[in-house]
């Protein structure tokens, strides 16, 4: 089941976020649970914030965090995700696509232009599988993310 997160979900969402952080390229940096808790509260309370939880047998096993906002140089609205995560043992099924479907519906309902409804893969975790998930969910590749490695 996919549902909107509540403040009561924050402790479990922090556990899921910590698991996502630990397997990502960000693991070299301290997991700032206090900072993430503030973001979760803002997203839960804001009309322009999205925090969804995916449950299996009454236990949260994944979720998505996103926001909608005015595009920086046009009158259009856009959206972006902060995180999409499903515990490894629950990947490859319908949870990821269902989370993305709910995100798309929510963003379009917030007035986001379809071509400005965005998601990204920055964790470095199984890029091929993540790309397939997004493409099968109606997203297309629109650019590249670069990180600095020095000269």
Coordinates of C-alpha atoms in Angstrom, one line a residue:
X1 CA 0.0 0.0 0.0
X2 CA 1.2 3.5 -0.8
X3 CA 0.0 6.3 1.5
X4 CA 0.9 9.8 2.6
X5 CA 3.3 9.9 5.4
X6 CA 2.5 11.4 8.8
X7 CA 4.6 12.7 11.6
X8 CA 4.3 9.3 13.3
X9 CA 6.1 7.8 10.3
X10 CA 9.2 10.0 10.7
X11 CA 11.2 7.6 12.9
X12 CA 10.7 4.7 10.4
X13 CA 11.4 7.0 7.5
X14 CA 14.7 8.0 9.1
X15 CA 15.6 4.3 9.4
X16 CA 14.9 3.8 5.7
X17 CA 16.8 7.0 4.8
X18 CA 19.7 5.8 6.9
X19 CA 19.7 2.5 5.0
X20 CA 19.6 4.3 1.6
X21 CA 22.4 6.6 2.7
X22 CA 24.6 3.6 3.8
X23 CA 24.4 2.0 0.4
X24 CA 24.9 5.2 -1.6
X25 CA 27.8 7.2 -2.7
X26 CA 26.9 9.7 0.1
X27 CA 27.9 7.1 2.7
X28 CA 31.3 8.8 3.0
X29 CA 29.5 11.8 4.6
X30 CA 27.8 11.8 8.0
X31 CA 24.1 10.9 7.9
X32 CA 22.3 13.9 9.4
X33 CA 19.1 12.4 10.8
X34 CA 18.2 15.6 12.6
X35 CA 18.3 17.6 9.3
X36 CA 16.3 14.9 7.4
X37 CA 13.7 14.9 10.2
X38 CA 13.2 18.6 9.6
X39 CA 12.8 18.1 5.9
X40 CA 10.3 15.3 6.5
X41 CA 8.2 17.5 8.7
X42 CA 8.3 20.3 6.1
X43 CA 7.3 18.0 3.2
X44 CA 4.5 16.4 5.3
X45 CA 3.1 19.7 6.3
X46 CA 3.4 21.6 3.0
X47 CA 1.0 21.6 0.1
X48 CA 4.0 21.7 -2.2
X49 CA 5.8 18.8 -0.4
X50 CA 5.3 15.1 -0.9
X51 CA 6.2 12.3 1.5
X52 CA 4.8 8.9 0.6
X53 CA 5.4 5.6 2.4
X54 CA 5.2 2.2 0.8
X55 CA 4.0 -0.5 3.3
X56 CA 4.1 -4.2 3.1
X57 CA 2.3 -6.1 5.8
X58 CA 1.9 -2.9 7.8
X59 CA 5.6 -2.1 7.8
X60 CA 7.2 0.8 5.8
X61 CA 9.6 -0.7 3.3
X62 CA 10.1 2.4 1.0
X63 CA 9.0 5.8 0.1
X64 CA 9.5 8.9 -2.0
X65 CA 10.1 12.5 -1.1
X66 CA 9.6 15.4 -3.5
X67 CA 8.6 19.0 -3.8
X68 CA 6.9 21.3 -6.4
X69 CA 8.0 24.8 -6.9
X70 CA 8.1 27.7 -9.4
X71 CA 10.7 27.2 -12.2
X72 CA 13.5 29.6 -11.8
X73 CA 13.3 31.4 -15.1
X74 CA 9.7 30.7 -16.5
X75 CA 6.2 31.0 -15.2
X76 CA 5.9 27.2 -15.2
X77 CA 5.8 24.9 -12.1
X78 CA 8.3 22.1 -11.8
X79 CA 8.9 19.3 -9.4
X80 CA 11.9 17.2 -8.3
X81 CA 12.4 14.2 -6.0
X82 CA 14.7 14.3 -3.0
X83 CA 14.7 10.5 -2.7
X84 CA 13.1 7.3 -3.9
X85 CA 14.0 4.3 -1.9
X86 CA 12.8 0.7 -1.5
X87 CA 14.6 -1.8 0.8
X88 CA 16.7 -4.2 -1.3
X89 CA 14.6 -7.2 -0.5
X90 CA 11.5 -5.5 -1.8
X91 CA 13.0 -4.1 -5.1
X92 CA 12.0 -5.4 -8.6
X93 CA 8.3 -5.6 -7.9
X94 CA 5.5 -3.0 -8.1
X95 CA 6.5 -0.7 -5.1
X96 CA 8.8 1.5 -7.1
X97 CA 6.4 2.0 -10.1
X98 CA 3.5 2.6 -7.7
X99 CA 5.5 5.3 -5.8
X100 CA 6.4 7.0 -9.1
X101 CA 2.8 6.8 -10.4
X102 CA 1.6 8.6 -7.2
X103 CA 4.4 11.2 -7.5
X104 CA 3.4 11.9 -11.1
X105 CA -0.3 12.2 -10.2
X106 CA 0.6 14.5 -7.3
X107 CA 2.9 16.8 -9.3
X108 CA 0.4 17.2 -12.1
X109 CA -2.2 18.1 -9.5
X110 CA 0.1 20.8 -8.2
X111 CA 0.3 22.4 -11.7
X112 CA 3.7 21.0 -12.7
X113 CA 4.3 21.0 -16.4
X114 CA 4.8 17.3 -17.6
X115 CA 8.2 18.2 -19.1
X116 CA 9.3 19.8 -15.8
X117 CA 8.3 16.8 -13.7
X118 CA 11.7 15.4 -12.8
X119 CA 13.5 12.6 -11.0
X120 CA 17.1 11.9 -10.7
X121 CA 19.4 9.0 -9.8
X122 CA 22.4 10.3 -7.8
X123 CA 23.0 7.6 -5.3
X124 CA 25.2 5.5 -7.6
X125 CA 23.2 2.4 -6.6
X126 CA 22.3 0.0 -9.5
X127 CA 22.0 2.7 -12.2
X128 CA 20.9 0.2 -14.8
X129 CA 17.9 -1.1 -12.7
X130 CA 17.0 2.4 -11.6
X131 CA 17.1 3.7 -15.1
X132 CA 14.8 0.9 -16.2
X133 CA 12.4 1.7 -13.4
X134 CA 12.1 5.3 -14.5
X135 CA 11.9 4.6 -18.2
X136 CA 9.1 1.9 -17.6
X137 CA 7.3 4.5 -15.5
X138 CA 7.2 7.0 -18.4
X139 CA 10.3 9.1 -17.7
X140 CA 13.0 9.7 -20.3
X141 CA 16.7 10.6 -19.9
X142 CA 17.0 14.4 -20.1
X143 CA 20.6 15.1 -19.1
X144 CA 23.6 14.2 -17.1
X145 CA 24.8 14.9 -13.6
X146 CA 28.5 15.6 -13.1
X147 CA 30.5 15.5 -9.9
X148 CA 33.9 17.1 -9.5
X149 CA 36.8 14.7 -9.3
X150 CA 39.6 17.3 -9.7
X151 CA 41.9 18.1 -12.6

